Every structure is written in structure tokens, then in C-alpha cells.
Tab-separated table of C-alpha atoms and ligand atoms in Angstrom:
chain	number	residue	atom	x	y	z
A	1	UNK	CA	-20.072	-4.398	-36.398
A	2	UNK	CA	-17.329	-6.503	-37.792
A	3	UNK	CA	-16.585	-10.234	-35.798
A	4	UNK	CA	-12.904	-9.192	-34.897
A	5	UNK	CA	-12.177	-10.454	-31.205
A	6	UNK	CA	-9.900	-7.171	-31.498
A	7	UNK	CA	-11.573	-4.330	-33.796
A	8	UNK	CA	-8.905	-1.271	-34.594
A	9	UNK	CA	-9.845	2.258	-35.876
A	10	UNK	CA	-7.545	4.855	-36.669
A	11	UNK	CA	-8.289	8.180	-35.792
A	12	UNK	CA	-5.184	10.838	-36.987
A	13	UNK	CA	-2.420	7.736	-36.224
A	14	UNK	CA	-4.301	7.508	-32.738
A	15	UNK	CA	-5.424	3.733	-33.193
A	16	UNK	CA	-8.556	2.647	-30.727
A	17	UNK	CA	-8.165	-1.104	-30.205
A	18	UNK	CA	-11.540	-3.280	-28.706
A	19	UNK	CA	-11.486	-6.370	-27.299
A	20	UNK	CA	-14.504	-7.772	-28.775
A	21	UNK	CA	-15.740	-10.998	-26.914
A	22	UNK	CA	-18.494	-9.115	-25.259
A	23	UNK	CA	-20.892	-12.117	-24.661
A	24	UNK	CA	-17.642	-13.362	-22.490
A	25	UNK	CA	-17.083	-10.358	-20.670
A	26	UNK	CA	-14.113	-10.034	-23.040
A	27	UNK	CA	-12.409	-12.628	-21.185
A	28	UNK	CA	-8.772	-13.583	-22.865
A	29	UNK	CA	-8.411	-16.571	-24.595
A	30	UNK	CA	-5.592	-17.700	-27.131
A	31	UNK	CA	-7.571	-16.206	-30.199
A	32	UNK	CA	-7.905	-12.805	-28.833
A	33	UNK	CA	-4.328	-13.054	-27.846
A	34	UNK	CA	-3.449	-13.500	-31.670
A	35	UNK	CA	-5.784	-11.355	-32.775
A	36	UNK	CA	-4.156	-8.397	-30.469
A	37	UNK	CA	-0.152	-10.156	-31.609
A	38	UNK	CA	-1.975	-9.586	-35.552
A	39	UNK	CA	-2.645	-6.034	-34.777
A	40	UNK	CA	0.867	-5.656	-32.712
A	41	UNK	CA	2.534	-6.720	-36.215
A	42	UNK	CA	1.132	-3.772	-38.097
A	43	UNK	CA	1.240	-0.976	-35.837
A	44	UNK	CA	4.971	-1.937	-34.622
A	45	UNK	CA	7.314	0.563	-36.671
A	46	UNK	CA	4.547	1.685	-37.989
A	47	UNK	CA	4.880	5.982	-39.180
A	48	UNK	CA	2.364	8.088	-38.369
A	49	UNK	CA	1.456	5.986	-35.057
A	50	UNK	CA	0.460	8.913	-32.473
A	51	UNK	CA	-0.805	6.718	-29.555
A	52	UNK	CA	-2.955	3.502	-28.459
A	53	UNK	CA	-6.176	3.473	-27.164
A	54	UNK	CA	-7.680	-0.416	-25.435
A	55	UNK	CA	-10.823	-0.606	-24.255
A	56	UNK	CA	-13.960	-3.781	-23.764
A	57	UNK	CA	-16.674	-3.941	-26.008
A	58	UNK	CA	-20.043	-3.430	-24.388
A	59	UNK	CA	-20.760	-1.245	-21.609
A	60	UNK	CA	-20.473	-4.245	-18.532
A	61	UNK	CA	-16.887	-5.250	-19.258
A	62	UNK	CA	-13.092	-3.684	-20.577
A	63	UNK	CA	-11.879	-7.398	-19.947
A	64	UNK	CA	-12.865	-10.266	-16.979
A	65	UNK	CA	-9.224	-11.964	-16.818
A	66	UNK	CA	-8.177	-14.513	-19.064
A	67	UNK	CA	-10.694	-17.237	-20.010
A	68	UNK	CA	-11.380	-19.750	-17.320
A	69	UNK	CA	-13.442	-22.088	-19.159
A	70	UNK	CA	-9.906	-22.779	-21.149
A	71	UNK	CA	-8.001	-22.742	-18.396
A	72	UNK	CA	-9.863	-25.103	-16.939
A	73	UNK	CA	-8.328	-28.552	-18.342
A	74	UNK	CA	-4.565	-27.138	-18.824
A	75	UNK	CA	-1.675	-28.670	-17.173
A	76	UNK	CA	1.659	-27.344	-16.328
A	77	UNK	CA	3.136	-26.983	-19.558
A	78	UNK	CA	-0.418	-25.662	-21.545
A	79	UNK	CA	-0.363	-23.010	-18.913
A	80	UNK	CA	3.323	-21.537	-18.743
A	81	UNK	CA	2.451	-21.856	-22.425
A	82	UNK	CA	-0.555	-19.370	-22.531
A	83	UNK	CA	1.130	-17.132	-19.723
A	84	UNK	CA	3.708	-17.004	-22.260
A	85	UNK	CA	2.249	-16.499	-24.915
A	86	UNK	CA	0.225	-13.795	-23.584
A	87	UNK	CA	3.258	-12.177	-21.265
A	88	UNK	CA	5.244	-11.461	-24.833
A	89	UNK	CA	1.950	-9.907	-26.073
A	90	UNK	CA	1.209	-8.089	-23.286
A	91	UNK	CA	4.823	-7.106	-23.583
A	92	UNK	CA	4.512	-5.953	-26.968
A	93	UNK	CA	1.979	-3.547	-26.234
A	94	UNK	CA	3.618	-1.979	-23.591
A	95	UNK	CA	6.922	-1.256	-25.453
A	96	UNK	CA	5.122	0.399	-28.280
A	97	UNK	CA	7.068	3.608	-28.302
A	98	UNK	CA	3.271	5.766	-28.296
A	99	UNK	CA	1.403	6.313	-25.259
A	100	UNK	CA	-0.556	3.070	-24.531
A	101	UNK	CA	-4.102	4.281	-22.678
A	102	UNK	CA	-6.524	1.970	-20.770
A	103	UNK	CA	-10.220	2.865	-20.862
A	104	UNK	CA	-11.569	0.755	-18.321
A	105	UNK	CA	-15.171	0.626	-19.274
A	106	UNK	CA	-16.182	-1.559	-16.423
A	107	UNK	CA	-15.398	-5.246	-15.116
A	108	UNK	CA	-10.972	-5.020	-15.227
A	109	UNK	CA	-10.286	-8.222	-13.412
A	110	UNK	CA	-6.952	-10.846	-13.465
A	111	UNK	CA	-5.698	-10.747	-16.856
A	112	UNK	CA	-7.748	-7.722	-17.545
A	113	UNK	CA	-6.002	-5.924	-14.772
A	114	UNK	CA	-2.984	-7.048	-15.798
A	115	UNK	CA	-3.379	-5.952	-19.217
A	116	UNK	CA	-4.472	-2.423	-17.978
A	117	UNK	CA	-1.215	-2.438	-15.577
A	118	UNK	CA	0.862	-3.155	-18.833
A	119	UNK	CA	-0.607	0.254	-20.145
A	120	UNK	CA	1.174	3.900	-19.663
A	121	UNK	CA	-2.227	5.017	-17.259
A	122	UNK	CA	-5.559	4.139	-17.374
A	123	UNK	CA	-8.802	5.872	-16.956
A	124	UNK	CA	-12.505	3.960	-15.738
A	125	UNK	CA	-15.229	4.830	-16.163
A	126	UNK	CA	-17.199	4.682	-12.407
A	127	UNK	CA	-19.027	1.784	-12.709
A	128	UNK	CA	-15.670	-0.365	-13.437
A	129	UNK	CA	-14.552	-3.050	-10.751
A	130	UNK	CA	-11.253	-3.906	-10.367
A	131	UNK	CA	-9.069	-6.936	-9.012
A	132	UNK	CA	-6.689	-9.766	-8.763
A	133	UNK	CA	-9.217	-12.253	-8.288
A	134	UNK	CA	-6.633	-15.427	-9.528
A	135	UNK	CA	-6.531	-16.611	-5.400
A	136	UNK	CA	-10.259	-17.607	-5.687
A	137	UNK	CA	-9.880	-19.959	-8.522
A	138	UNK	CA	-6.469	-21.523	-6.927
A	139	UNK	CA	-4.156	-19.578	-8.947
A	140	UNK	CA	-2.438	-16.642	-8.733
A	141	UNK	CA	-1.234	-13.769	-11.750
A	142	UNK	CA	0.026	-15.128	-14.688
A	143	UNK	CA	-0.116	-11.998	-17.295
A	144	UNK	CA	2.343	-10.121	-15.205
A	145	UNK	CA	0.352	-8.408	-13.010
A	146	UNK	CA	2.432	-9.891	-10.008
A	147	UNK	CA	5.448	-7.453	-10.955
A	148	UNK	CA	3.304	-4.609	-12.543
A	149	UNK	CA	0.671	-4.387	-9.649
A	150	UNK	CA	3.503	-3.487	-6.770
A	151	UNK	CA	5.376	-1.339	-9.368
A	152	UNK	CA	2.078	0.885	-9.706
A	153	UNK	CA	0.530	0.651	-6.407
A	154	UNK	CA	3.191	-0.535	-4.003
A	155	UNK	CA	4.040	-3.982	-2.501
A	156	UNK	CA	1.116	-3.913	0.408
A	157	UNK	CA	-1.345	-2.881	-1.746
A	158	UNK	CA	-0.126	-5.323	-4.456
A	159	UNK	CA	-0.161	-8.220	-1.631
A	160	UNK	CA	-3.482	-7.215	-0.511
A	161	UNK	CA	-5.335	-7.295	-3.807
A	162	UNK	CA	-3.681	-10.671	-5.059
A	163	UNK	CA	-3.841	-12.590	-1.625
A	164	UNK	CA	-7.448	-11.434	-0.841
A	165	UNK	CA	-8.628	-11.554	-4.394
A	166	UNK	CA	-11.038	-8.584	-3.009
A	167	UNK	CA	-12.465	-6.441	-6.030
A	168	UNK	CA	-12.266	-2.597	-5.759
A	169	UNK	CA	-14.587	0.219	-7.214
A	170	UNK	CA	-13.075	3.117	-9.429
A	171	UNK	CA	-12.830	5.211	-6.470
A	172	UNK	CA	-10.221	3.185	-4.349
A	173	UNK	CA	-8.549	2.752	-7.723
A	174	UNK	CA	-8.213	6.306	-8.312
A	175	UNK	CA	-6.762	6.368	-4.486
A	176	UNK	CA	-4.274	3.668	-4.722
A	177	UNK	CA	-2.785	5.063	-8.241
A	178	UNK	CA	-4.462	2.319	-10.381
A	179	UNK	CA	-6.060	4.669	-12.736
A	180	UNK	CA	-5.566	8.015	-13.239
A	181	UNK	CA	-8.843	9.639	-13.374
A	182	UNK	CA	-12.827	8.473	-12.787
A	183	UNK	CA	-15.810	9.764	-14.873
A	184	UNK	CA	-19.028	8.165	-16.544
A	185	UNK	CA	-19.045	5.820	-19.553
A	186	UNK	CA	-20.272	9.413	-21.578
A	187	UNK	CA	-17.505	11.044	-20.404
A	188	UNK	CA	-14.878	8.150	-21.192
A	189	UNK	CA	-15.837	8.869	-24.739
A	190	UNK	CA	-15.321	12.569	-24.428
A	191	UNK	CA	-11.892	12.105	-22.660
A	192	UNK	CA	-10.776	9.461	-25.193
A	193	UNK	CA	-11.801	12.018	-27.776
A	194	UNK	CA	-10.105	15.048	-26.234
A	195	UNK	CA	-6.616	12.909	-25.717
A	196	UNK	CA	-6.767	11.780	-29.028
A	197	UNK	CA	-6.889	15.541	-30.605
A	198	UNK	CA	-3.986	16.342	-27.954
A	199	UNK	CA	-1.938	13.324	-28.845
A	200	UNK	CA	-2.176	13.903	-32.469
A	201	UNK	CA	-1.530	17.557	-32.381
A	202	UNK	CA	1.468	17.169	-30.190
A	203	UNK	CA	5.089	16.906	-31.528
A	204	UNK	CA	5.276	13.504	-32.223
A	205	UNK	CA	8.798	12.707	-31.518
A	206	UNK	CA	8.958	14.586	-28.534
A	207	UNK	CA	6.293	12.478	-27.659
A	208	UNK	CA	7.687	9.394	-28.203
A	209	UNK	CA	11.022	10.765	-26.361
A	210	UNK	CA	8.887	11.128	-23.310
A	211	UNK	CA	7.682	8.097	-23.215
A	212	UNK	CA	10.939	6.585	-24.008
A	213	UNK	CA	13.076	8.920	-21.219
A	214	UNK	CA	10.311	8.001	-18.413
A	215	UNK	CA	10.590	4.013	-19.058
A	216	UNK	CA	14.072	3.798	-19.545
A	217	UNK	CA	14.780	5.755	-16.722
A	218	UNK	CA	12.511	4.111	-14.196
A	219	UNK	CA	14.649	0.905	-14.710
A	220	UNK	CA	17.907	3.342	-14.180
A	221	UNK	CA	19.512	4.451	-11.125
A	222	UNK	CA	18.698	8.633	-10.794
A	223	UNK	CA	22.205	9.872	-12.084
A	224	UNK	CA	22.189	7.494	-15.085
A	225	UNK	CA	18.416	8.266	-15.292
A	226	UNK	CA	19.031	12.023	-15.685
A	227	UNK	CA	21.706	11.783	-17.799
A	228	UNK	CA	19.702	9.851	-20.360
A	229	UNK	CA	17.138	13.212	-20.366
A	230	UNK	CA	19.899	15.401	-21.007
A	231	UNK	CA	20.682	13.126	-24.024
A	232	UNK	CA	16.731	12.777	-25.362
A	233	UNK	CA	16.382	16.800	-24.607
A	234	UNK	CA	20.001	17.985	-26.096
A	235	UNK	CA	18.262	15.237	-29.016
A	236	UNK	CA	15.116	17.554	-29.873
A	237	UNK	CA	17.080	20.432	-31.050
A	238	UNK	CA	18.121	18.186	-33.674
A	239	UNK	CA	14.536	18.195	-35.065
A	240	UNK	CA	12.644	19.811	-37.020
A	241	UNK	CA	10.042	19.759	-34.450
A	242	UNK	CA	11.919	21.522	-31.840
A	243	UNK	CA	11.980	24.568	-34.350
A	244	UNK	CA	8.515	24.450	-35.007
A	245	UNK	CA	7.313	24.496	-32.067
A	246	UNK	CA	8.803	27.238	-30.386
A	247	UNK	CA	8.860	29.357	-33.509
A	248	UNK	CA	5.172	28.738	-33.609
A	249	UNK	CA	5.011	29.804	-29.684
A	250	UNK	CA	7.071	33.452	-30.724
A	251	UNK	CA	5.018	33.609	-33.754
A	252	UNK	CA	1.579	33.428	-31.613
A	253	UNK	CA	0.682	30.655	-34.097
A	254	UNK	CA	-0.531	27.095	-33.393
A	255	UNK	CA	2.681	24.390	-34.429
A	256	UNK	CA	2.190	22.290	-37.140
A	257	UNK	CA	3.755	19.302	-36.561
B	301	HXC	C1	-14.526	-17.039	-19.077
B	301	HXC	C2	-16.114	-15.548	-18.348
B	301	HXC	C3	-15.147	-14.864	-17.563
B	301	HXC	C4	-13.812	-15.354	-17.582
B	301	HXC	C5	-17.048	-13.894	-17.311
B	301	HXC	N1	-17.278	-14.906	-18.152
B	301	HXC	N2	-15.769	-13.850	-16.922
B	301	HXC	N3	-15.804	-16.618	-19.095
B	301	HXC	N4	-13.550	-16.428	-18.349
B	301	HXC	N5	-12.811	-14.765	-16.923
B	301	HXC	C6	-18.539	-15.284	-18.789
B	301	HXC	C7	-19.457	-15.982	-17.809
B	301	HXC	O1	-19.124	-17.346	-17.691
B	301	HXC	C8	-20.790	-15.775	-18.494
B	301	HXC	O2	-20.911	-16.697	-19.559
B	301	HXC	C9	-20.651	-14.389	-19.100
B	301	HXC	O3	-19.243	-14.136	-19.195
B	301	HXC	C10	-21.283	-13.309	-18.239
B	301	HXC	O4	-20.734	-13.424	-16.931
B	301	HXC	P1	-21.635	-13.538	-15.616
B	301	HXC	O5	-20.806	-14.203	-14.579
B	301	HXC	O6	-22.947	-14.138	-15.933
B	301	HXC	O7	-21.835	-11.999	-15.273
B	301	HXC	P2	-22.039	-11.344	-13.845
B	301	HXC	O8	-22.955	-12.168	-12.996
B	301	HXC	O9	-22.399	-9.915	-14.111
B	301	HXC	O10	-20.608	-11.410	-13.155
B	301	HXC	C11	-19.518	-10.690	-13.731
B	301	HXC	C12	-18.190	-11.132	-13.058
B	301	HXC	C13	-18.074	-12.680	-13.156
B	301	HXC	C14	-18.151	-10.688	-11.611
B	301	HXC	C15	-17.072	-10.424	-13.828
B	301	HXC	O11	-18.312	-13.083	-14.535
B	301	HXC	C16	-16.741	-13.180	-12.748
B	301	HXC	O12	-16.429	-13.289	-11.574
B	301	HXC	N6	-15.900	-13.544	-13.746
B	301	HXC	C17	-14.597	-14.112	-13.485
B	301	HXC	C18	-13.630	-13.041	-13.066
B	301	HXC	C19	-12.268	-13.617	-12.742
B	301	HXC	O13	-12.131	-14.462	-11.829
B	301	HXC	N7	-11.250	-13.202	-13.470
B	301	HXC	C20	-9.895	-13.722	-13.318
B	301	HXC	C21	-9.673	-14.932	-14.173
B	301	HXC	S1	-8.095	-15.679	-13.865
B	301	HXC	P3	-22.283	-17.500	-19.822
B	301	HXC	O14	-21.938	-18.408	-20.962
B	301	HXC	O15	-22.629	-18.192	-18.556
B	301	HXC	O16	-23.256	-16.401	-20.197
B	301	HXC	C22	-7.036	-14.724	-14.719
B	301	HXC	C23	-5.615	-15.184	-14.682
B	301	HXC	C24	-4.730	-14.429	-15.636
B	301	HXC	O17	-7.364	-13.748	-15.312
B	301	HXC	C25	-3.438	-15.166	-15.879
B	301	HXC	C26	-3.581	-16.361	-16.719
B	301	HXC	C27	-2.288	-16.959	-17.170
């Protein structure tokens, strides 16, 4: 296996990024953070780019939070620095216009929850712990997870997790909307495989579109909101995809898109 902090494989334009600091639980530090803004260079505008898949090397950890040990000794202006640094990142990531996925092979804590939270869903695996844990350290979010927690799970919840610093099983995050489904590490494999033969065999720009309709909109009020999908649908008749497709479906023939 290669030394990358972040190892990428493309499967079909469906890239599988690792966070590779396994000895560290993956924890975030300013390397890994370039490493992932390295990787963010080539696969923004990228063609062919189907979707993004982030998981934790090893089977303990997807990420522990950003790296205390550097943390540690920073003042003020070292940390809105990192936050920063990390927040545009982050950032990045989430405005890719694929489908960003989580697979939250275990230990998804602070900066690794926020970094989940930044994704389009995320899946664990059942042995993954979750939590805003910042409190207990005499800190509190800095990767966004502040803003992204409540938009996901709702203010209470939000308030509980980061003022407690409790950590939750896969279970209560399947309950409170955190992830979207639970299985084994196995199975995480066999889901990530499945979505990236669905992802990749889907119309790509329609794909994109929905991506595109959902986040644009959620920042909309409903009118304006709907009116943008009118736009984006009205849009894929203009493609070549659009014809396709639904020949394919009156032809009783798979698409190729
Ligand atoms: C640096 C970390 C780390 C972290 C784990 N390690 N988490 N190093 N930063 N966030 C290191 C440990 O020091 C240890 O190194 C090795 O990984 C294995 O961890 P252990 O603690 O021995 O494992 P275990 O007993 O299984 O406990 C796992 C754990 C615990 C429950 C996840 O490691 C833990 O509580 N980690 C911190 C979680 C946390 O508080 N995260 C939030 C950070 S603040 P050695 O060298 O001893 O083997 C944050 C803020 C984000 O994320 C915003 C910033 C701007």
C-alpha cells in the first residue's frame, strides 16, 4: 500500500478517496488536509467524474477529529488558520457537483463528523461511534459541523451532541438522520460496490442536475426552489441523455449513457 495520507482509486469515474493515517485513527492534521486540497485540484472539472466515495483506512477508524496533538500548542490565529484552511477544503468537497458518500467505517468523531456532515449521506458500518466530542477538550466545532450538524439532525439534537460531547452508536445515528443506512464492515464494501455500478450507469448529467436542484434549492425559499426544478428538468430534454434514456425504456433495452 502506497504512503498517501489520502489514497484515490478510480473505479468507472467513481473515485474512492482514504484517509490514510491509520496508526492516528486518521485524525486530521494540515498534511492530510493538503493531501485531500491535492486530490480536490484534479477531480474539480474533472469529465468523466461519476461520484465520490471517503472512507478511514483500517477497520477501527473513518476519521477521530482533527489532530489534537497539533492542536495542542496553537494560539488564536494558528487555529482560525487551520479551521480555515480545512473549512475551504471541507467546502470543496462538498460542492463537487457528484454525489459525495461517507462510509463511516468506525470511530467518526469532531472533525471526522464534520467531514461526514459535509458529505451528500453517509452510511456506517455498525461498529462506528459517532460525536462532537470538541466540549471535552475545551473547544467546540471548528470544521463546520456547528452549522451542518443542526441542518441534518435539527437544532436540539445538534445542541445535545456538541454541549454533552456524548458519543452515539450507528443505531441512534441511523435514528436521528446522521447516516442513512447501518450494516457490517462486509457489507459496507458490498454497498459501496453496488452504488458505484448504479452511479456509473446512471445518466450522468441528470445526476449531477439532482444534486445541483436539491442544494440550490435547500438554500431557496419553496417557490424560487421549484422554479429552479422546472428549469434543471425543462434542461434535460436538451440532452442527449434525456433521449436515451427513455428511448432505451420503450425499446426494453438497458440506456447507454
Ligand atoms: C490525534 C489521535 C486522535 C486525534 C486518536 N489518536 N484520536 N491523535 N488526534 N483526534 C491517536 C491516539 O493518540 C493514539 O496514538 C492512537 O490514535 C490510537 O488511539 P487510542 O486512544 O489509543 O485508541 P482507543 O483507546 O481505541 O480510543 C479511540 C478514541 C480515542 C475513543 C477514538 O482515541 C479518542 O477519544 N480520540 C479523540 C477523539 C476526539 O476527541 N476527537 C475530536 C478532536 S477535536 P498513540 O500514539 O498513543 O498510539 C476536533 C475539532 C475539529 O476534531 C475542529 C478543529 C478546528
Amino acid at each position: 500500500m502506497s504512503e498517501q495520507l489520502v489514497e484515490m482509486v478510480d473505479n468507472d469515474g467513481v473515485v474512492r478517496l482514504t484517509i490514510n493515517r491509520p496508526k492516528a485513527l486518521n485524525a486530521l492534521n494540515r498534511e492530510v488536509i493538503e493531501a485531500l486540497a491535492e486530490i480536490l485540484d484534479r477531480l474539480e472539472g474533472r469529465e468523466g467524474l461519476r461520484a465520490v466515495l471517503i472512507t478511514g483506512a483500517g477497520e477501527k477508524s473513518f476519521v477521530a477529529g482533527a489532530d489534537i496533538t497539533a492542536m495542542r500548542e496553537m494560539n488564536p490565529l494558528e487555529a482560525r488558520d487551520f479551521a480555515g484552511q480545512a473549512l475551504k477544503t471541507i467546502k470543496r468537497l462538498e460542492t463537487l457537483p457528484v454525489p459525495v458518500v461517507a462510509l463511516v467505517n468506525g470511530f467518526c468523531l469532531g472533525g471526522g463528523c464534520e467531514l461526514a456532515l459535509a458529505c451528500d449521506w453517509a452510511v456506517a458500518s455498525d461498529n462506528a461511534v459517532f460525536g462532537q466530542p470538541e466540549v471535552l477538550l475545551g473547544v467546540i466545532p471548528g470544521f463546520g459541523g456547528s452549522q451542518r450538524l443542526p441542518r441534518r439532525v435539527g437544532p436540539a439534537m445538534a445542541l445535545d451532541l456538541c454541549t454533552t460531547g456524548r458519543k452515539i452508536d450507528a443505531q441512534e445515528a441511523l435514528r436521528i438522520g446522521l447516516v442513512n443506512q447501518v450494516m457490517s464492515q462486509a457489507e459496507l464494501e458490498d454497498y459501496a460496490a453496488t452504488l458505484t455500478k448504479q452511479l456509473s450507469g446512471n445518466g450522468p448529467g441528470a445526476v449531477r442536475s439532482a444534486k445541483q436542484v436539491i442544494h440550490d434549492g435547500m438554500d431557496q425559499d419553496l417557490d424560487s426552489a421549484l422554479a429552479l426544478e422546472t428549469s434543471l428538468f425543462a434542461l434535460c430534454f436538451a440532452s442527449d441523455e434525456q433521449r436515451e434514456g427513455m428511448s432505451a425504456f420503450v425499446e426494453k433495452r438497458k440506456p447507454n449513457f
